[in-house]
CSV table of C-alpha atoms and ligand atoms in Angstrom, one decimal:
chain,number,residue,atom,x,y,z
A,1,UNK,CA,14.6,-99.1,-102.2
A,2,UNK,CA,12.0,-101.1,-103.6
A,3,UNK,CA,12.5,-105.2,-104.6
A,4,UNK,CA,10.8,-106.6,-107.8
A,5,UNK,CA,9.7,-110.0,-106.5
A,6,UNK,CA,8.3,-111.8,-110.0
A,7,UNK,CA,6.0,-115.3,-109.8
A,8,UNK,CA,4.2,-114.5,-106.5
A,9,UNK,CA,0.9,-116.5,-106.0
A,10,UNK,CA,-1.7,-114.5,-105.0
A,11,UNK,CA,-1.8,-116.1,-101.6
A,12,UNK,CA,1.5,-115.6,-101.2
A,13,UNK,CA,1.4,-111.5,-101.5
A,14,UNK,CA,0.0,-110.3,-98.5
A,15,UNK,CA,3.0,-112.3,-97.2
A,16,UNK,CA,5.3,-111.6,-99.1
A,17,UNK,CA,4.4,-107.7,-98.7
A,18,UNK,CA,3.9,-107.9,-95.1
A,19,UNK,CA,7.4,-109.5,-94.6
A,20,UNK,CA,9.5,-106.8,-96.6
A,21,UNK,CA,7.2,-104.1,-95.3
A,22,UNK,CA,9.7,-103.0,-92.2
A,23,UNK,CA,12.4,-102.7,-94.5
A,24,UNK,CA,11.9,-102.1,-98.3
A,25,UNK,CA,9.1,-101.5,-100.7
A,26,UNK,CA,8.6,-104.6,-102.4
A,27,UNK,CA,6.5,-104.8,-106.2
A,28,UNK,CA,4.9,-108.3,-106.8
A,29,UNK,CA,4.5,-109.6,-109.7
A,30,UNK,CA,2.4,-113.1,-111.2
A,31,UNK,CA,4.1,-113.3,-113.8
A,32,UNK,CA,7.1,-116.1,-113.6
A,33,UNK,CA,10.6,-114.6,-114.5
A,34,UNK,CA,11.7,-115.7,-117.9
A,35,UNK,CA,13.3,-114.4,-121.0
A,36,UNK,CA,10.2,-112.8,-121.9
A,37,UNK,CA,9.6,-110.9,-118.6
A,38,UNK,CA,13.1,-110.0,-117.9
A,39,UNK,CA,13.2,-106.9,-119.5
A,40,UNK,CA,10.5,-105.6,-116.7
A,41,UNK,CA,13.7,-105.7,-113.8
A,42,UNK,CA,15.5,-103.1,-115.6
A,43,UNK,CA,16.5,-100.4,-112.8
A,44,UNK,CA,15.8,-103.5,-110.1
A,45,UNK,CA,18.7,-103.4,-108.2
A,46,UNK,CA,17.6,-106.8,-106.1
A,47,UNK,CA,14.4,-108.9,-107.7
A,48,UNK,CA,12.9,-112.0,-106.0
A,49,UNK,CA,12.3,-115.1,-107.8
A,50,UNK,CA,10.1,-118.5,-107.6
A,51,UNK,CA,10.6,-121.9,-108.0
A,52,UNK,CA,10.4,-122.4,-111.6
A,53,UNK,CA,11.7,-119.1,-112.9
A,54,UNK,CA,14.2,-119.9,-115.5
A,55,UNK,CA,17.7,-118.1,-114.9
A,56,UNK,CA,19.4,-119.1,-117.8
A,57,UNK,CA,22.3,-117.5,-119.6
A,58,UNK,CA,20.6,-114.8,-121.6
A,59,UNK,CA,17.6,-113.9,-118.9
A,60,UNK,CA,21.0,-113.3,-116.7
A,61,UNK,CA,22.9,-111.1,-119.2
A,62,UNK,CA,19.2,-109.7,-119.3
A,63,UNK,CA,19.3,-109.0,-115.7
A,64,UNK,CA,22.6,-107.8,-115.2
A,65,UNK,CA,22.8,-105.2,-118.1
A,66,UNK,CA,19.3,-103.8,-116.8
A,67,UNK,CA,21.2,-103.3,-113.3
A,68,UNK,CA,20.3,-105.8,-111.1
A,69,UNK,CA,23.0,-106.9,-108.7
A,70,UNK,CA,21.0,-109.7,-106.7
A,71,UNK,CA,18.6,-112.4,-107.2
A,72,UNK,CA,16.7,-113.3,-104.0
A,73,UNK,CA,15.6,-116.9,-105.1
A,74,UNK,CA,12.7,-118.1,-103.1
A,75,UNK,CA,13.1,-121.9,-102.8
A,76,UNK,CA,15.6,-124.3,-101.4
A,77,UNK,CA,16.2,-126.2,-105.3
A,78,UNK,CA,18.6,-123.8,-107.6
A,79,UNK,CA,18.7,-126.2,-110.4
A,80,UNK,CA,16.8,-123.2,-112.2
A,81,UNK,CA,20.2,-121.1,-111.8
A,82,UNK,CA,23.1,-121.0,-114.0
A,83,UNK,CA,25.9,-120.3,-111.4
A,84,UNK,CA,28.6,-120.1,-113.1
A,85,UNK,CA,27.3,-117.3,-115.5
A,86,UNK,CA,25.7,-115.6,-112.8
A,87,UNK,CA,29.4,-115.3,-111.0
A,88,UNK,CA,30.7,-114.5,-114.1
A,89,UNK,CA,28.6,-111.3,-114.1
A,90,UNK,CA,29.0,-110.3,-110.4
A,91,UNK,CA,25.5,-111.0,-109.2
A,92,UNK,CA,24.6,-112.1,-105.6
A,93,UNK,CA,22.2,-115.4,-105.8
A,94,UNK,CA,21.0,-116.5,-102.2
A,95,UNK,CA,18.3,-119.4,-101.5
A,96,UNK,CA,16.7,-120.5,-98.9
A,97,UNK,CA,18.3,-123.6,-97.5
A,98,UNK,CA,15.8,-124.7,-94.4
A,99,UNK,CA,12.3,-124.6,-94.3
A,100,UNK,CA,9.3,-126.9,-92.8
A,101,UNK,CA,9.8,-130.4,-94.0
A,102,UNK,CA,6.6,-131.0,-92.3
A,103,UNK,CA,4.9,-129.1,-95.1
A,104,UNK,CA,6.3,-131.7,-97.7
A,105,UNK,CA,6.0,-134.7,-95.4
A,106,UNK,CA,2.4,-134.2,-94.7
A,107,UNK,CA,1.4,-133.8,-98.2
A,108,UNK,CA,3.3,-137.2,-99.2
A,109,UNK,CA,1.2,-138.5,-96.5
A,110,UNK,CA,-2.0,-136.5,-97.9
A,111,UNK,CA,-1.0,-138.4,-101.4
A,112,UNK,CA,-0.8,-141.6,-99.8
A,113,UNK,CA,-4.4,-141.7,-98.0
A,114,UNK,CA,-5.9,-140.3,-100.6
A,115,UNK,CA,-4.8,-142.5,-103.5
A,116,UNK,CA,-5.1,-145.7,-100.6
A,117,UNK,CA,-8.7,-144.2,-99.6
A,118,UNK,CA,-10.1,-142.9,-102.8
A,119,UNK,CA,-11.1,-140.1,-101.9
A,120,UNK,CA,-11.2,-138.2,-105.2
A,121,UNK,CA,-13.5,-140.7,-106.6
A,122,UNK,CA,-15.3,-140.8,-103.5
A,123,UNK,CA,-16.1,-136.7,-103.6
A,124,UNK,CA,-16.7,-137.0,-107.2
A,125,UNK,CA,-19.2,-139.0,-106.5
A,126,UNK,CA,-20.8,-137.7,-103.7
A,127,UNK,CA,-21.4,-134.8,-105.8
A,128,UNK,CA,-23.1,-136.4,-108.2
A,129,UNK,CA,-25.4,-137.9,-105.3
A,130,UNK,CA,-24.1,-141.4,-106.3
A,131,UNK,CA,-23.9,-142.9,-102.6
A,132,UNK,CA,-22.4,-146.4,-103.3
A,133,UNK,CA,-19.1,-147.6,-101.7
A,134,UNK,CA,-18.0,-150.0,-105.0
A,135,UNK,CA,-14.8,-149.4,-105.9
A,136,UNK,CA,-13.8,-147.1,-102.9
A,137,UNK,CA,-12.5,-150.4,-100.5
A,138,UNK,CA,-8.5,-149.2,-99.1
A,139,UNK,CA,-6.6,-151.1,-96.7
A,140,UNK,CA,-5.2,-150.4,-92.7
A,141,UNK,CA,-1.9,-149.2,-93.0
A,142,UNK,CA,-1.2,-150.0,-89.0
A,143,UNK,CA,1.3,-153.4,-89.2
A,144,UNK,CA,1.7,-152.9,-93.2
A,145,UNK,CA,5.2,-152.3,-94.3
A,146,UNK,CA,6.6,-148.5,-95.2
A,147,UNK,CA,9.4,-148.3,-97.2
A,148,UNK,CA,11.1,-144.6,-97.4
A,149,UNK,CA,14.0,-143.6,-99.6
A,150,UNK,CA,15.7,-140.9,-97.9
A,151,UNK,CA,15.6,-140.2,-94.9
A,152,UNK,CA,16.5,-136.8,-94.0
A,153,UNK,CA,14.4,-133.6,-92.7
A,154,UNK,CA,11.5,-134.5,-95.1
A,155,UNK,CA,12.3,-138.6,-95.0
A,156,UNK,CA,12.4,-138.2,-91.2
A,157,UNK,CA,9.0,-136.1,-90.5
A,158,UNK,CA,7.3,-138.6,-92.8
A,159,UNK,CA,8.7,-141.3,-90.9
A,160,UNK,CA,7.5,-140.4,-87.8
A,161,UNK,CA,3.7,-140.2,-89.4
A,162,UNK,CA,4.5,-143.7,-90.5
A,163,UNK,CA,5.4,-144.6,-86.9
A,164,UNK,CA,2.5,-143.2,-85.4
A,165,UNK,CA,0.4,-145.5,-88.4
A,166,UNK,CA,1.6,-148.9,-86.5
A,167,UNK,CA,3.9,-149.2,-89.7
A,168,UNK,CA,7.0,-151.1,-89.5
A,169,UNK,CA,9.6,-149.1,-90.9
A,170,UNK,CA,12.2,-149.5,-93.9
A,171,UNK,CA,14.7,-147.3,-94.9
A,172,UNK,CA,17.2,-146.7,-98.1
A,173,UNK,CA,19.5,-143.6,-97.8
A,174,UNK,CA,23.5,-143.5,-98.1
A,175,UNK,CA,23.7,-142.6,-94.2
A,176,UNK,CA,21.6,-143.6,-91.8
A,177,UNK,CA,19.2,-141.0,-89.9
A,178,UNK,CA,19.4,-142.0,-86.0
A,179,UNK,CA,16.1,-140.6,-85.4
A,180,UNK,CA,14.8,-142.6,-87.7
A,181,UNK,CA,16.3,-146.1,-86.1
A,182,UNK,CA,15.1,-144.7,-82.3
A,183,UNK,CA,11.5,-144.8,-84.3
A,184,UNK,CA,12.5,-148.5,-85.2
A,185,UNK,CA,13.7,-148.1,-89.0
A,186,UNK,CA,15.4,-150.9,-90.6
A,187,UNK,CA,17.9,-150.0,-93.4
A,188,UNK,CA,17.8,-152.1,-96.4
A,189,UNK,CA,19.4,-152.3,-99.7
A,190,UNK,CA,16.4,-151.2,-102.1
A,191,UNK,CA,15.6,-154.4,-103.7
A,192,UNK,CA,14.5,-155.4,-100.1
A,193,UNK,CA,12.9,-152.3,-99.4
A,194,UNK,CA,10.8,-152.0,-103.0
A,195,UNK,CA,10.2,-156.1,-102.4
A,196,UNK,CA,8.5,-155.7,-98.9
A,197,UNK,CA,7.2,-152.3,-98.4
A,198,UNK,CA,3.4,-151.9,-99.1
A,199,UNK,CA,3.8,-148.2,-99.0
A,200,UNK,CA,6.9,-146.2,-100.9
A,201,UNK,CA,7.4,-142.7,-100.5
A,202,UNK,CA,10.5,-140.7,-102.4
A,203,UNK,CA,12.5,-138.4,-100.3
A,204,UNK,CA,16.3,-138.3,-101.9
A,205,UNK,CA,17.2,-135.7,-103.8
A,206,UNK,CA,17.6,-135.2,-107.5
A,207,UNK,CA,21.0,-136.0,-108.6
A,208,UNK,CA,22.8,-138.2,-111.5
A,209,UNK,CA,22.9,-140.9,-108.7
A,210,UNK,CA,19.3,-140.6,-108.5
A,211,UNK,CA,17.8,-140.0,-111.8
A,212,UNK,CA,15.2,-142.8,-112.6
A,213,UNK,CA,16.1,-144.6,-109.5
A,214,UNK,CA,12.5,-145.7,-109.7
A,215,UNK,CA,13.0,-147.7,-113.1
A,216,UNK,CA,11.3,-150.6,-115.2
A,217,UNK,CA,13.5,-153.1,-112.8
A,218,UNK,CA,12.4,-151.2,-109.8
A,219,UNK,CA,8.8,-150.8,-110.4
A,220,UNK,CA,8.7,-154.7,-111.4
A,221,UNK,CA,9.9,-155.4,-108.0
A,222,UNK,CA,7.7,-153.5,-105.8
A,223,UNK,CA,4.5,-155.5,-104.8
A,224,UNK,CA,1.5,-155.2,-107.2
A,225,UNK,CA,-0.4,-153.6,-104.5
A,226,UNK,CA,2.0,-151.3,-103.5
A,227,UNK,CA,1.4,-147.5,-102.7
A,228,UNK,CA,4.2,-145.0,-104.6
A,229,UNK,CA,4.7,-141.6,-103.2
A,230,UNK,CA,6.5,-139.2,-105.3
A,231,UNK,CA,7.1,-135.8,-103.4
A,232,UNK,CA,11.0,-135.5,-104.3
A,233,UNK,CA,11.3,-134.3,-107.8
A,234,UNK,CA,9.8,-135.9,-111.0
A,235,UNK,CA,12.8,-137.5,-112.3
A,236,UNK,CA,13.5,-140.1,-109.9
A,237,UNK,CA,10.9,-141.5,-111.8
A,238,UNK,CA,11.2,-143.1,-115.0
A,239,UNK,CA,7.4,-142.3,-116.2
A,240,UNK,CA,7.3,-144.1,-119.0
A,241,UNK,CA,7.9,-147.0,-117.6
A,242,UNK,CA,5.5,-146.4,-114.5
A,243,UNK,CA,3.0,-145.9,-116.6
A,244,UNK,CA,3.7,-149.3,-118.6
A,245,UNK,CA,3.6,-150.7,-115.1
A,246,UNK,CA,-0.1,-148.8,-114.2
A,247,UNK,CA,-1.3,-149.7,-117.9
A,248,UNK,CA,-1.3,-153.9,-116.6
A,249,UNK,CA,-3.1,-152.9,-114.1
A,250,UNK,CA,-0.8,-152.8,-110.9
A,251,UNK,CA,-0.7,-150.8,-107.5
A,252,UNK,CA,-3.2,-150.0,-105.3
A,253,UNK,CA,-2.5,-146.4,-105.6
A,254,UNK,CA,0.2,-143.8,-107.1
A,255,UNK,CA,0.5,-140.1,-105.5
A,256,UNK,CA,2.7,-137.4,-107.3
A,257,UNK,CA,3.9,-134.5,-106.6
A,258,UNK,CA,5.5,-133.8,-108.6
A,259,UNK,CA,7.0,-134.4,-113.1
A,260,UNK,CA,9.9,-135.0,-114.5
A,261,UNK,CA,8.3,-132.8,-117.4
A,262,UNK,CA,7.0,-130.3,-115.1
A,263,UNK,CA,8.7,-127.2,-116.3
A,264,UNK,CA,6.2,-125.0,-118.7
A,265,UNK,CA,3.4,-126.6,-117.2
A,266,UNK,CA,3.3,-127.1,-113.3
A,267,UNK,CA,1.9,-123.8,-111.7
A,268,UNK,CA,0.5,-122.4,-114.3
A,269,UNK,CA,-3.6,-122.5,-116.0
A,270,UNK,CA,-3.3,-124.8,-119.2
A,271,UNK,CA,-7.1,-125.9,-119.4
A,272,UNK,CA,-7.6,-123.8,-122.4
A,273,UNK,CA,-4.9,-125.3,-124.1
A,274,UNK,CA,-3.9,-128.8,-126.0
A,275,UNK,CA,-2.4,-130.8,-123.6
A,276,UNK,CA,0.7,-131.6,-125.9
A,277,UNK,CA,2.6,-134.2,-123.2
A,278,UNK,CA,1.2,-137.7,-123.8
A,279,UNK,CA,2.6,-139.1,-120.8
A,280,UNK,CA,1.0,-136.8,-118.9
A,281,UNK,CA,-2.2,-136.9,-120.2
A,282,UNK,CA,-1.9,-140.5,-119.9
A,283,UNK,CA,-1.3,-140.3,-116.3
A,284,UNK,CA,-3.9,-138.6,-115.1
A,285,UNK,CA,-6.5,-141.5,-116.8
A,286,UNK,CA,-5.7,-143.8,-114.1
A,287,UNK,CA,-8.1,-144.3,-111.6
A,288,UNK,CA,-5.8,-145.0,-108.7
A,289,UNK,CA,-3.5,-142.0,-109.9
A,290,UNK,CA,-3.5,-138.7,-108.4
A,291,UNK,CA,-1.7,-135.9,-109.8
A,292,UNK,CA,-0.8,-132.4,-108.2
A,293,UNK,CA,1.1,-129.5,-109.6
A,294,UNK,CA,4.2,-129.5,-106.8
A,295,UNK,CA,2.5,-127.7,-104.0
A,296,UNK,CA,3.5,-130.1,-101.1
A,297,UNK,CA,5.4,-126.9,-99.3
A,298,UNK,CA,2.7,-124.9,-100.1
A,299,UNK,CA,1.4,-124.4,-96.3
A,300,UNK,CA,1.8,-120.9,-95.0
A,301,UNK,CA,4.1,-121.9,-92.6
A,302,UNK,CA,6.4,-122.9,-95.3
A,303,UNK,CA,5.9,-120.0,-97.2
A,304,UNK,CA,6.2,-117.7,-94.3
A,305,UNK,CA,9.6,-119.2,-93.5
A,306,UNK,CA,10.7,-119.1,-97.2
A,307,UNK,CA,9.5,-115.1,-97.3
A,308,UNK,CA,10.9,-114.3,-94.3
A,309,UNK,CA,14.3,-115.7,-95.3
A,310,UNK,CA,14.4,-114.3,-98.8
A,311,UNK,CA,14.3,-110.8,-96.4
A,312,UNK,CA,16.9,-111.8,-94.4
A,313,UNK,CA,18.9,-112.6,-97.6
A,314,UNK,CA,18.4,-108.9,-98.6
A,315,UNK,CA,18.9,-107.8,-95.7
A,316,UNK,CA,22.1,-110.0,-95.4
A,317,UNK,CA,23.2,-108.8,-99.1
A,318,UNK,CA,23.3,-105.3,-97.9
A,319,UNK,CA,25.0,-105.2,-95.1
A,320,UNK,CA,27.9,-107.3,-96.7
A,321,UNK,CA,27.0,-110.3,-93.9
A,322,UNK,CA,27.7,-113.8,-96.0
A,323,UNK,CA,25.0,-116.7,-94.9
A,324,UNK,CA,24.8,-120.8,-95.9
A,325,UNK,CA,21.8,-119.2,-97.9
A,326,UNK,CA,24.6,-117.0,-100.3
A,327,UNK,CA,24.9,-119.3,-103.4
A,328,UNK,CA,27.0,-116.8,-105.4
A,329,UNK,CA,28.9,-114.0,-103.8
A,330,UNK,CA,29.0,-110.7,-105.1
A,331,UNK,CA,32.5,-109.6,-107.3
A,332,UNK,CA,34.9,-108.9,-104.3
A,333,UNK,CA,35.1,-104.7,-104.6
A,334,UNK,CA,38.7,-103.9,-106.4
B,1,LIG,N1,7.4,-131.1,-103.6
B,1,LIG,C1,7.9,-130.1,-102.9
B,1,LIG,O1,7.2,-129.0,-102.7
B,1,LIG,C2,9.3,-130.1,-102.3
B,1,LIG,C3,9.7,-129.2,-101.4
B,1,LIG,C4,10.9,-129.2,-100.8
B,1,LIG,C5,11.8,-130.3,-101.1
B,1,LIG,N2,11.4,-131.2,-102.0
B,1,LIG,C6,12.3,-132.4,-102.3
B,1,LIG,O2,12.6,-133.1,-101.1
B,1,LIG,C7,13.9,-133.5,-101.2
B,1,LIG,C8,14.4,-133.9,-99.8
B,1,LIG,O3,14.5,-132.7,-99.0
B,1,LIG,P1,15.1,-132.8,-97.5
B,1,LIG,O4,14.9,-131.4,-97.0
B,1,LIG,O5,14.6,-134.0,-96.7
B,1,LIG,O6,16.6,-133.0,-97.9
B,1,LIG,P2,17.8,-133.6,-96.9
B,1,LIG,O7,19.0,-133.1,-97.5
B,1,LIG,O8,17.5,-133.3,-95.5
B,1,LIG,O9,17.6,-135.2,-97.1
B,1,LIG,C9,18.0,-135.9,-98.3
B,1,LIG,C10,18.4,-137.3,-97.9
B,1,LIG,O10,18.7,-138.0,-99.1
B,1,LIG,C11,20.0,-138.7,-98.9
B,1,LIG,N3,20.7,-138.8,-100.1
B,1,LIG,C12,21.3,-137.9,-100.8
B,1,LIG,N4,21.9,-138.4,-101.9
B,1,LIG,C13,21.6,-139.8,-101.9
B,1,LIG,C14,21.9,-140.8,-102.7
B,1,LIG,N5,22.6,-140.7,-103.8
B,1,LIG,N6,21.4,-142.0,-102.4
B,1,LIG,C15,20.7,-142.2,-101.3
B,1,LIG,N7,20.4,-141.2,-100.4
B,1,LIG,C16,20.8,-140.0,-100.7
B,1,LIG,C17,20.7,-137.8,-97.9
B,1,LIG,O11,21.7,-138.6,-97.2
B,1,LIG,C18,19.6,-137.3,-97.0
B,1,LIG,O12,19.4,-138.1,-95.9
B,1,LIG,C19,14.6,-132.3,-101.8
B,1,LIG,O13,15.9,-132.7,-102.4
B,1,LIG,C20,13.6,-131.9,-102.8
B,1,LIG,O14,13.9,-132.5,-104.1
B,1,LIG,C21,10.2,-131.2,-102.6
């Protein structure tokens, strides 16, 4: 049989092909699943899809009346899925629930350094044979304060970076992480832990409890110098109002990850186009700001993991095993 797989980098395809290889033909594909490209899985009985593929209602009807029976989805995040109407239509959606949170962790720290150290405007200018060290001065992190809102797999390995820093540790989550505490955490409410960290990095998840949880009140209570870390996803970030905050002229440094207007832009080559998003365009003005287009998990171990699992999800789908990765189940035979 052979599996449509649709949005793979070109990185990612001698993975992704070396992975199904044993088991299935696979056909990759750089072009993102969407209502325009659907049409393309017809006779797919199982396709693969990315991160920001949209799955809405009508690429699903798309999908379903071409054939296909189950979509492989290659990231942990299914906010990309409508659910309900893919159960409605008897398709089989799996994800992949756990991979490397050292892949995400390390970036945030990546973010952090770099926005602390400067080094963006440092290589700039090295390339431009301009030698001075103006402008570049960052600060020891070692007895500084990190502040880190969730702590789970990715809150946990970042935490453990911090520790090895000399930091001292705060933490913000609704459960405390014990591995976390052994490392010498402190949980706080968040006023304390925006008031006295000098380095902030986002790891809860997106949710209604968590949408703009960094707000105008928030940002104005974090310490002018501050660092901000944004790895999560882009709306527990009210932008706007960060970059009100950035505009007078306060912290040291801001690192993201990732947009709360991401979608139709992130991932994909827009430097022949108007850049139509002010805020955006905005942003990435700053000198202490550094933007990147959500690739914190984007190590090949990480992938490799995800690719591998996505097989096993095929795999799983075939034989009729049910896994934590199984989002939808397929229509129960009659
Ligand atoms: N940029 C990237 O490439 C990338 C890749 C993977 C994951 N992520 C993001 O990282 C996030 C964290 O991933 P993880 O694997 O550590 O998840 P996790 O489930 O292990 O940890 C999330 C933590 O957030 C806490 N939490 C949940 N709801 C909360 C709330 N309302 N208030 C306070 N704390 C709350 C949980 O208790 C948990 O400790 C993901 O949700 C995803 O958004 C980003």
């Amino acid at each position: 049989m052979e599996i449509l797989a649709f949005g793979v980098q070109a990185d990612e395809r001698p993975l992704v092909e070396k992975a199904f290889a044993p088991h299935h033909d696979v056909r990759c594909l750089d072009v993102f699943l969407s209502e325009d490209t659907a049409p393309i899985a017809a006779g797919y009985e199982i396709i693969s899809t990315s991160v920001n593929a949209s799955l809405n209602n009508r690429v699903l009807q798309t999908l379903a009346a071409g054939g296909t029976q189950m979509i492989a989805q290659r990231s942990t995040g299914f906010n990309n899925i409508d659910l309900q109407v893919a159960e409605r239509l008897g398709l089989t959606v799996a994800r992949v629930s756990y991979y490397s949170p050292y892949s995400v962790a390390e970036f945030a720290w990546t973010l952090a350094m770099a926005v602390n150290r400067r080094i963006v405007r440092a290589s700039n200018r090295t390339r431009d044979f301009d030698f001075r060290l103006d402008g570049l001065m960052g600060r020891d992190l070692r007895g500084r304060t990190a502040g880190v809102l969730g702590t789970g797999k990715i809150g946990e390995a970042f935490t453990r970076i911090a520790h090895g820093f000399g930091m001292n540790l705060l933490g913000w989550d609704v459960a405390e992480n014990p591995e976390c505490v052994a490392l010498g955490m402190k949980y706080v409410d968040k006023d304390r832990l925006f008031a006295e960290s000098d380095l902030i990095s986002l790891h809860v998840p997106l949710l209604p409890a968590t949408q703009h949880i960094i707000d105008e009140s928030a940002l104005r209570a974090m310490k002018d110098d501050a660092i901000l870390v944004n790895s999560s996803r882009g709306g527990l970030i009210d932008t706007d109002a960060l970059v009100r905050e950035l505009r007078a002229g306060r912290f040291t440094g801001v690192g993201l990850d990732v947009y709360e207007a991401e979608a139709g832009l992130f991932f994909l080559d827009k430097s022949l186009e108007v850049v139509e998003d002010d805020t955006l365009a905005r942003l990435v003005t700053f000198p202490n700001v550094v933007v990147t287009s959500h690739q914190a998990y984007y190590t090949v171990d990480a992938v490799s993991q995800i690719i591998e699992t996505t097989v096993q999800n095929v795999l799983d789908y075939q034989a009729g095993r049910r896994s934590e990765n199984v989002l939808v189940p397929a229509a129960p035979a009659s």
